[in-house]
Coordinates of C-alpha atoms in Angstrom, one line a residue:
M776 CA 138.8 59.4 138.2
A777 CA 142.5 60.2 138.2
N778 CA 143.5 63.8 137.4
E779 CA 146.1 64.5 134.8
Q780 CA 147.3 67.9 135.9
L781 CA 150.0 70.0 134.2
T782 CA 152.1 70.9 137.3
G783 CA 155.6 71.5 138.3
K784 CA 157.9 74.4 137.5
Y785 CA 159.7 72.3 134.8
R786 CA 158.3 69.1 133.4
K787 CA 159.9 66.7 131.0
I788 CA 157.6 65.8 128.1
K789 CA 157.2 62.0 127.8
P790 CA 158.3 60.6 124.5
K791 CA 154.8 59.5 123.5
R792 CA 153.5 63.0 123.9
I793 CA 156.4 64.8 122.1
G794 CA 154.5 65.3 118.9
K795 CA 156.5 67.7 116.7
L796 CA 158.9 68.6 119.6
A797 CA 162.4 67.2 119.8
K798 CA 162.8 64.4 122.3
G799 CA 163.9 65.6 125.7
H800 CA 162.7 69.1 125.0
R801 CA 161.6 70.9 128.2
I802 CA 158.6 73.2 128.6
R803 CA 158.3 75.8 131.3
E804 CA 155.3 76.8 133.3
F805 CA 154.7 80.4 134.1
S806 CA 152.3 81.1 136.9
V807 CA 151.4 84.4 138.5
T808 CA 151.5 83.3 142.1
Y809 CA 151.5 86.7 143.7
F810 CA 148.6 88.1 141.8
A811 CA 146.6 84.9 141.9
A812 CA 147.0 84.6 145.7
N813 CA 146.7 88.3 146.7
I814 CA 144.7 90.1 144.1
A815 CA 143.0 88.0 141.4
A816 CA 141.9 85.2 143.8
L817 CA 140.0 87.8 145.9
A818 CA 138.7 90.1 143.2
P819 CA 135.3 88.9 142.1
P820 CA 135.0 89.8 138.4
I821 CA 138.5 89.3 136.9
E822 CA 139.6 85.7 136.6
G823 CA 142.0 83.4 134.9
L824 CA 145.3 84.6 136.5
Q825 CA 146.4 81.1 137.5
A826 CA 146.0 79.7 134.0
I827 CA 149.2 78.2 132.6
C828 CA 151.2 79.2 129.6
Y829 CA 153.7 76.6 128.3
R830 CA 156.5 77.7 126.0
D831 CA 159.7 76.1 124.9
H832 CA 163.0 77.8 125.5
S833 CA 162.9 79.5 122.1
G834 CA 159.7 81.2 123.3
R835 CA 157.4 79.2 121.0
K836 CA 153.9 78.8 122.5
L837 CA 152.8 75.3 123.2
L838 CA 149.5 75.8 124.9
P839 CA 146.4 78.0 124.2
G840 CA 147.2 81.6 123.7
G841 CA 144.4 82.7 126.0
Q842 CA 146.4 81.2 128.9
F843 CA 149.4 83.3 128.0
F844 CA 147.3 86.4 128.2
N845 CA 146.0 85.3 131.6
A846 CA 149.4 84.5 133.0
L847 CA 151.4 87.5 131.8
I848 CA 149.4 90.3 130.2
L849 CA 146.5 90.5 132.6
P850 CA 148.6 91.0 135.7
V851 CA 150.3 94.0 134.1
V852 CA 146.8 95.4 133.5
L853 CA 146.1 94.8 137.2
L854 CA 149.0 96.9 138.3
G855 CA 147.2 99.9 136.8
L856 CA 144.2 98.9 138.8
S857 CA 146.0 98.6 142.1
A858 CA 143.5 100.8 144.0
W859 CA 140.6 98.7 142.9
A860 CA 142.5 95.5 143.7
F861 CA 143.2 96.7 147.2
V862 CA 139.5 97.3 147.8
S863 CA 138.7 93.9 146.3
L864 CA 141.3 92.2 148.5
T865 CA 139.9 93.7 151.7
L866 CA 136.4 93.0 150.5
A867 CA 137.0 89.3 149.9
S868 CA 139.2 89.0 153.0
G869 CA 136.5 90.4 155.2
S870 CA 136.9 91.4 158.9
S871 CA 137.5 89.6 162.1
M872 CA 136.1 92.3 164.4
T873 CA 132.8 92.7 166.2
P874 CA 130.0 94.6 164.3
S875 CA 130.7 98.2 163.4
T876 CA 134.5 97.7 163.3
A877 CA 136.8 96.5 160.5
N878 CA 140.0 94.6 160.2
H879 CA 141.1 93.8 156.7
N880 CA 142.9 90.5 157.6
G881 CA 141.7 87.4 155.8
V882 CA 143.4 85.1 158.3
D883 CA 141.7 86.7 161.3
L884 CA 138.4 86.5 159.5
A885 CA 138.7 82.8 158.9
L886 CA 139.7 82.1 162.5
N887 CA 136.8 84.0 163.9
E888 CA 134.1 82.8 161.5
K889 CA 134.0 79.6 163.6
N890 CA 132.7 81.7 166.4
A891 CA 129.4 82.5 164.6
N892 CA 127.1 80.7 167.0
R893 CA 125.2 77.9 165.3
A894 CA 124.1 76.0 168.4
N895 CA 120.6 77.5 168.2
Y896 CA 120.0 76.6 164.6
V897 CA 117.9 73.4 164.1
G898 CA 117.4 73.0 160.4
D899 CA 114.4 72.9 158.1
D900 CA 113.2 69.4 159.3
A901 CA 112.3 70.9 162.7
C902 CA 109.9 73.4 161.0
Q903 CA 107.9 70.8 159.1
S904 CA 105.7 69.5 162.0
C905 CA 103.9 72.8 162.2
H906 CA 104.5 74.2 158.7
Q907 CA 104.2 71.2 156.4
D908 CA 102.4 73.0 153.5
V909 CA 104.7 76.0 153.7
E910 CA 107.8 73.7 153.8
S911 CA 106.7 71.6 150.9
S912 CA 106.1 74.7 148.8
Y913 CA 109.3 76.3 149.8
L914 CA 111.3 73.3 148.7
H915 CA 110.6 74.2 145.1
T916 CA 111.7 77.8 145.3
A917 CA 114.8 79.2 143.6
H918 CA 116.0 80.4 147.1
H919 CA 115.9 76.9 148.5
L920 CA 117.5 75.4 145.4
T921 CA 120.3 78.0 145.0
S922 CA 122.9 75.4 146.1
Q923 CA 122.5 71.6 146.1
L924 CA 124.5 68.4 145.9
P925 CA 124.9 67.1 142.4
S926 CA 122.3 64.6 141.2
E927 CA 120.2 63.7 138.2
N928 CA 117.5 66.1 139.4
S929 CA 119.8 69.0 140.4
M930 CA 122.1 69.1 137.3
A931 CA 120.5 71.2 134.5
G932 CA 123.1 70.6 131.8
K933 CA 123.1 67.7 129.4
F934 CA 125.7 64.9 129.7
T935 CA 124.8 62.9 126.6
A936 CA 127.1 62.7 123.6
G937 CA 126.7 65.7 121.3
S938 CA 125.4 67.9 124.2
N939 CA 128.3 67.5 126.7
T940 CA 131.1 69.4 124.9
L941 CA 132.2 73.0 125.1
R942 CA 134.4 74.1 122.2
T943 CA 136.7 77.1 122.5
L944 CA 138.3 79.3 119.8
D945 CA 141.5 77.4 120.4
P946 CA 141.5 74.0 118.6
N947 CA 143.8 72.6 121.2
L948 CA 141.4 73.1 124.1
H949 CA 137.9 71.9 124.7
F950 CA 135.9 70.7 127.7
T951 CA 133.7 67.7 128.2
M952 CA 131.1 67.1 130.8
T953 CA 130.5 63.5 131.9
A954 CA 128.3 61.5 134.3
V955 CA 129.7 58.3 135.8
K956 CA 127.8 56.2 138.3
G957 CA 126.0 59.2 139.9
S958 CA 129.0 61.5 139.9
Y959 CA 129.6 64.4 137.5
Y960 CA 132.8 65.7 136.1
E961 CA 134.3 68.5 134.0
T962 CA 137.4 67.8 132.0
A963 CA 139.7 70.2 130.1
V964 CA 141.2 68.4 127.1
F965 CA 144.5 69.9 125.9
W966 CA 146.0 69.3 122.4
Q967 CA 144.9 66.5 120.0
P968 CA 145.4 62.7 120.1
P969 CA 147.8 61.2 120.6
D970 CA 149.4 64.1 122.5
E971 CA 146.2 64.8 124.5
Q972 CA 146.5 65.8 128.1
K973 CA 143.5 66.2 130.5
Q974 CA 142.5 67.8 133.8
T975 CA 139.4 66.3 135.3
E976 CA 137.6 67.5 138.5
R977 CA 134.4 66.3 140.0
V978 CA 131.4 68.5 140.5
D979 CA 130.8 68.6 144.3
V980 CA 128.4 71.5 144.7
V981 CA 125.8 72.9 142.3
V982 CA 125.1 76.6 142.5
G983 CA 121.9 78.0 141.0
S984 CA 118.4 76.6 140.7
G985 CA 118.7 76.2 137.0
Q986 CA 116.0 78.7 136.1
R987 CA 118.7 81.0 134.7
G988 CA 121.7 78.8 134.8
Q989 CA 124.1 77.0 137.1
T990 CA 127.8 77.0 138.0
Y991 CA 129.7 74.3 139.7
L992 CA 132.2 74.0 142.6
Y993 CA 134.7 71.3 143.5
W994 CA 136.7 70.5 146.6
K995 CA 140.5 70.2 146.6
G996 CA 141.1 69.0 150.0
D997 CA 139.3 71.4 152.2
R998 CA 139.5 74.3 149.7
L999 CA 136.6 75.1 147.5
F1000 CA 137.0 76.3 143.9
Q1001 CA 134.7 77.1 140.9
L1002 CA 134.9 75.0 137.8
P1003 CA 135.5 76.7 134.5
V1004 CA 132.3 75.6 132.7
S1005 CA 128.8 76.6 133.6
Y1006 CA 125.4 76.0 132.2
W1007 CA 123.3 78.8 130.7
A1008 CA 119.6 78.1 130.7
P1009 CA 118.4 80.7 128.1
L1010 CA 120.9 79.2 125.6
R1011 CA 120.5 75.6 126.8
E1012 CA 124.3 75.3 126.4
W1013 CA 127.5 74.8 128.4
V1014 CA 129.4 78.1 128.5
N1015 CA 132.6 79.5 130.0
S1016 CA 131.8 80.4 133.6
P1017 CA 131.0 84.1 133.9
G1018 CA 134.2 86.2 134.0
Y1019 CA 136.4 83.5 132.5
L1020 CA 138.2 84.2 129.2
D1021 CA 137.6 81.8 126.3
A1022 CA 140.3 79.3 125.6
A1023 CA 141.6 79.3 129.2
A1024 CA 141.3 76.2 131.5
D1025 CA 141.3 77.8 134.9
F1026 CA 140.4 75.5 137.8
N1027 CA 141.8 77.8 140.4
R1028 CA 139.1 80.4 141.1
P1029 CA 138.6 80.4 144.9
V1030 CA 135.1 80.5 146.4
V1031 CA 135.3 83.0 149.2
P1032 CA 132.9 83.3 152.1
R1033 CA 131.0 86.3 150.7
C1034 CA 130.0 84.2 147.7
L1035 CA 128.7 81.4 149.8
E1036 CA 126.9 83.7 152.2
C1037 CA 124.3 84.4 149.4
H1038 CA 124.2 80.9 147.9
A1039 CA 124.1 78.8 151.1
T1040 CA 122.8 78.9 154.6
Y1041 CA 126.0 78.2 156.4
F1042 CA 129.7 77.1 155.9
T1043 CA 132.3 77.0 158.6
A1044 CA 135.4 78.7 157.4
L1045 CA 138.8 77.3 158.5
P1046 CA 142.0 79.2 159.3
S1047 CA 143.5 80.1 156.0
N1048 CA 146.0 82.3 154.4
P1049 CA 144.7 84.1 151.3
P1050 CA 142.7 83.1 149.4
P1051 CA 140.2 82.4 152.3
N1052 CA 138.5 79.4 150.7
R1053 CA 139.0 76.6 153.3
Y1054 CA 135.9 75.2 154.9
E1055 CA 134.6 72.4 157.0
K1056 CA 132.8 70.1 154.6
R1057 CA 130.6 68.2 157.1
D1058 CA 128.5 71.0 158.5
A1059 CA 127.8 72.9 155.3
V1060 CA 124.1 73.8 154.9
L1061 CA 123.3 74.2 151.3
G1062 CA 120.4 76.3 149.9
I1063 CA 118.6 79.1 151.7
S1064 CA 116.9 77.5 154.7
C1065 CA 114.0 78.8 156.9
E1066 CA 116.4 80.1 159.5
K1067 CA 118.3 82.3 157.0
C1068 CA 115.3 84.7 157.1
H1069 CA 113.7 83.8 160.4
G1070 CA 116.8 83.5 162.5
P1071 CA 117.8 80.6 164.9
G1072 CA 114.8 78.4 165.7
R1073 CA 115.9 76.3 168.7
Q1074 CA 114.1 78.3 171.4
H1075 CA 111.0 78.7 169.3
V1076 CA 110.8 74.9 168.6
E1077 CA 111.4 74.0 172.2
F1078 CA 108.8 76.5 173.4
E1079 CA 106.2 75.2 171.0
R1080 CA 106.9 71.6 171.6
S1081 CA 106.6 72.1 175.4
K1082 CA 102.9 73.0 175.0
P1083 CA 100.5 70.1 175.9
D1084 CA 98.4 70.6 172.8
H1085 CA 101.3 70.9 170.4
A1086 CA 100.4 67.7 168.5
A1087 CA 96.8 68.9 167.9
Q1088 CA 97.6 72.3 166.5
P1089 CA 96.5 72.9 162.9
E1090 CA 98.7 73.8 159.9
L1091 CA 99.8 77.4 160.1
S1092 CA 100.0 80.1 157.5
P1093 CA 103.5 81.2 156.5
T1094 CA 103.0 84.5 158.4
K1095 CA 101.9 83.0 161.7
T1096 CA 103.6 81.0 164.4
P1097 CA 101.7 78.8 166.9
S1098 CA 102.0 81.5 169.5
D1099 CA 100.5 84.1 167.1
Q1100 CA 97.5 81.8 166.6
D1101 CA 96.8 81.4 170.3
G1102 CA 97.1 85.1 170.9
Q1103 CA 100.5 85.1 172.5
E1104 CA 103.5 87.1 171.3
D1105 CA 106.2 84.8 170.1
S1106 CA 109.6 86.4 170.9
E1107 CA 111.6 83.3 170.2
I1108 CA 111.6 83.5 166.4
V1109 CA 111.9 86.4 163.9
N1110 CA 108.8 87.0 161.9
P1111 CA 110.0 89.4 159.2
R1112 CA 106.5 90.9 158.7
K1113 CA 106.7 92.3 162.2
L1114 CA 109.9 94.1 161.7
S1115 CA 110.2 97.7 160.6
R1116 CA 110.5 98.2 156.8
A1117 CA 114.2 99.0 157.1
R1118 CA 114.9 95.7 158.9
Q1119 CA 112.8 93.8 156.5
M1120 CA 114.7 95.2 153.6
D1121 CA 118.0 94.4 155.4
I1122 CA 117.1 90.7 155.2
C1123 CA 116.9 90.9 151.4
A1124 CA 119.7 93.3 151.0
E1125 CA 122.2 90.9 152.5
C1126 CA 122.2 89.2 149.1
H1127 CA 120.2 91.5 146.8
G1128 CA 121.9 94.8 147.9
G1129 CA 125.3 94.4 146.2
L1130 CA 128.6 92.8 147.1
G1131 CA 129.4 95.0 150.1
E1132 CA 132.4 95.0 152.5
P1133 CA 132.2 92.6 155.4
R1134 CA 132.2 94.2 158.9
A1135 CA 131.8 90.9 160.8
P1136 CA 132.3 87.2 160.1
A1137 CA 130.3 85.7 157.2
F1138 CA 127.0 84.0 158.2
S1139 CA 126.9 86.0 161.5
F1140 CA 124.1 88.4 160.5
V1141 CA 120.7 87.5 162.1
P1142 CA 117.4 88.9 160.7
G1143 CA 116.2 91.8 162.8
Q1144 CA 119.6 93.2 163.3
L1145 CA 121.1 96.2 161.6
L1146 CA 122.8 94.8 158.4
A1147 CA 125.2 97.8 158.3
D1148 CA 126.9 96.4 161.5
Y1149 CA 127.7 93.2 159.5
L1150 CA 128.0 94.3 155.9
E1151 CA 128.8 97.7 154.6
L1152 CA 126.9 98.1 151.3
Q1153 CA 127.9 100.8 148.8
Q1154 CA 125.5 103.7 148.8
P1155 CA 125.4 104.5 145.1
D1156 CA 125.2 108.1 143.8
P1157 CA 121.7 108.9 142.8
E1158 CA 122.8 109.4 139.2
A1159 CA 125.0 106.3 139.0
K1160 CA 124.0 103.6 136.6
L1161 CA 123.3 100.4 138.6
D1162 CA 123.5 96.9 137.1
V1163 CA 120.3 95.0 137.1
H1164 CA 122.0 92.1 138.9
G1165 CA 122.8 92.0 142.6
N1166 CA 121.5 95.4 143.6
Q1167 CA 117.8 95.0 143.3
V1168 CA 117.2 96.7 146.7
A1169 CA 119.0 100.0 145.7
L1170 CA 117.0 100.0 142.4
L1171 CA 113.7 99.5 144.2
E1172 CA 114.6 102.2 146.6
R1173 CA 115.0 104.6 143.7
S1174 CA 111.4 104.0 142.6
R1175 CA 108.8 106.6 143.3
C1176 CA 106.5 103.8 144.3
Y1177 CA 108.8 102.8 147.1
Q1178 CA 109.5 106.4 148.2
S1179 CA 105.9 107.4 148.4
S1180 CA 104.5 104.3 150.2
T1181 CA 105.6 102.9 153.5
K1182 CA 104.1 99.5 152.9
I1183 CA 106.2 98.5 149.9
T1184 CA 108.9 95.9 150.6
C1185 CA 110.2 93.0 148.6
S1186 CA 107.5 90.8 150.1
F1187 CA 104.8 93.2 149.0
C1188 CA 105.1 91.4 145.7
H1189 CA 107.2 88.3 146.4
D1190 CA 106.0 85.3 148.4
V1191 CA 109.3 83.7 149.4
H1192 CA 107.6 80.6 150.5
A1193 CA 106.3 79.8 147.0
P1194 CA 107.8 79.5 143.5
E1195 CA 107.8 82.8 141.5
R1196 CA 104.7 83.6 139.5
N1197 CA 104.7 84.7 135.9
A1198 CA 105.9 88.4 136.0
A1199 CA 102.7 89.7 134.5
E1200 CA 100.7 88.3 137.4
Y1201 CA 102.3 90.8 139.8
S1202 CA 100.4 93.5 138.0
D1203 CA 97.7 93.1 140.7
R1204 CA 100.1 94.6 143.2
C1205 CA 100.5 97.7 140.9
L1206 CA 96.7 98.0 140.6
S1207 CA 96.3 98.1 144.4
C1208 CA 97.6 101.7 144.2
H1209 CA 97.3 102.7 140.5
K1210 CA 94.3 103.1 138.3
P1211 CA 94.6 101.8 134.7
Q1212 CA 93.3 105.1 133.3
S1213 CA 96.4 106.9 134.7
C1214 CA 98.7 105.0 132.4
G1215 CA 99.8 106.9 129.3
E1216 CA 99.2 103.7 127.2
Y1217 CA 95.6 103.4 128.3
P1218 CA 94.1 105.4 125.4
K1219 CA 95.8 102.9 123.0
L1220 CA 95.5 99.7 124.9
G1221 CA 92.4 100.3 126.9
Q1222 CA 91.5 97.8 129.7
D1223 CA 94.0 95.2 128.3
I1224 CA 96.7 97.3 130.0
V1225 CA 95.8 95.7 133.4
K1226 CA 97.2 92.3 132.1
N1227 CA 100.8 93.3 132.3
C1228 CA 102.2 96.4 134.1
V1229 CA 105.5 94.7 134.9
D1230 CA 107.1 94.3 131.5
C1231 CA 106.8 98.0 130.7
H1232 CA 107.7 99.5 134.1
M1233 CA 110.2 96.8 135.3
P1234 CA 111.7 95.6 132.0
V1235 CA 114.1 92.7 131.6
Q1236 CA 117.5 94.0 130.7
D1237 CA 121.0 92.6 130.2
S1238 CA 123.4 92.4 133.1
N1239 CA 126.9 93.7 132.5
L1240 CA 128.1 91.7 135.5
I1241 CA 126.9 88.2 134.5
V1242 CA 128.7 87.9 131.2
S1243 CA 130.0 84.7 129.5
N1244 CA 132.4 84.3 126.6
V1245 CA 131.0 81.7 124.1
V1246 CA 131.8 80.4 120.7
S1247 CA 129.1 80.6 118.1
Q1248 CA 129.5 79.4 114.5
G1249 CA 133.3 79.5 114.9
A1250 CA 133.5 83.0 116.3
G1251 CA 133.7 84.3 119.8
K1252 CA 131.0 86.5 121.3
Q1253 CA 129.8 87.6 124.7
V1254 CA 126.4 86.8 126.1
K1255 CA 124.8 88.6 129.0
M1256 CA 122.2 87.3 131.5
P1257 CA 118.8 89.0 131.1
I1258 CA 117.5 90.1 134.5
R1259 CA 114.4 92.1 135.5
N1260 CA 115.1 95.7 136.5
H1261 CA 113.6 96.6 139.9
W1262 CA 113.6 100.3 139.3
I1263 CA 109.9 100.9 138.8
K1264 CA 109.4 103.9 136.5
V1265 CA 108.3 105.0 133.0
Y1266 CA 110.9 103.8 130.5
A1267 CA 111.4 105.1 127.1
T1268 CA 109.5 103.3 124.4
Q1269 CA 111.6 100.7 122.7

């Protein structure tokens, strides 16, 4: 599908699109190149800086007002946040140095990411011959499905008429989502017929399993960008992508390596000036694969296949390798359960420990290594309020349960090889240490209290980081993604 993009510093309006304007009138595009390239494109939460504002020479606004805010007002606000912007710039640019050193140069990072050794990674298919049951179960987990190619099965949103439109507060801007011969598209529709103009981009990558929602990415050459419309599962609606202002059609949010590091197994970054969003398309590994948590598997696979009785070996449990089963120590693959608690937590903290500042190329961390050598995570003040999204590890570490027991890790409750259970079912883990009679609610609820410890002591709360601007009944409002708090404690009665 051809794109109709509003580009060029000056553009003559075609007579058929003049509408109420005088023939030959020119409109001017204001774009904030410096901020978009050097600050906004690399700062995760604040977006919309490359949105366009068209005005005639009298100053009369011709396109949605939200875009004018994005283009001119928001950069001024960013000047007052220069310190924060500098941190965000270096954060997204990353480092090109070896572990434990830092160089805040996005170009160097992109050049050196290609050096992350992938020769010893073999892919999930190589694991299936010995781990068929585990593999078939893992294929249905949110981790595995966290990024996929678009298809009828992977796209959570609706594309039928009446369910495929996102209205904004600006009557001159809306979005439509369409499916054509197995491909999926987002279109921004400006103005009204017959003066309508459109920008259409194809969905190339789906991010999110769909349990909570999905957002979508598209390729522009070898650069990867986020699309402005996402799908919000709790609402069953299309929404402005988190962080996007309503009434702004911004197709220019770059997808930087740190984003992909938690939503994919591997991408090869290409040399790039900021923003660092150039990648090699052909070798991208979507979803979280076995080797993301177990490390490179080539030596392990070759060692096991070299055994004469390899074909006769039975199906293995997810915590055992063939060598474990025959009494040998397998040093060719990482078994997270055999790591220290700190190293086990590092595996999860890479993505569930906060945004962090890269100390080494993206995708170079291998389970069993010290995460701090590759990613410097913020150590929050003990009294600081943490958001329920993205820093579950720090929240868990605040818990008295975690501090008083050496056996509690993420996998103490979560089986990463299987889809998540209903939250209440995890109560059996609580009851392995706690007696029901010790709960303050026991006198009122009695033995029924054993049915659900989790909702009281790990409540679902709204995230202030995953926020979308939506239009409801003609008015704008914000919706926040509900996420379970991993700080286990006694909460005030609601």
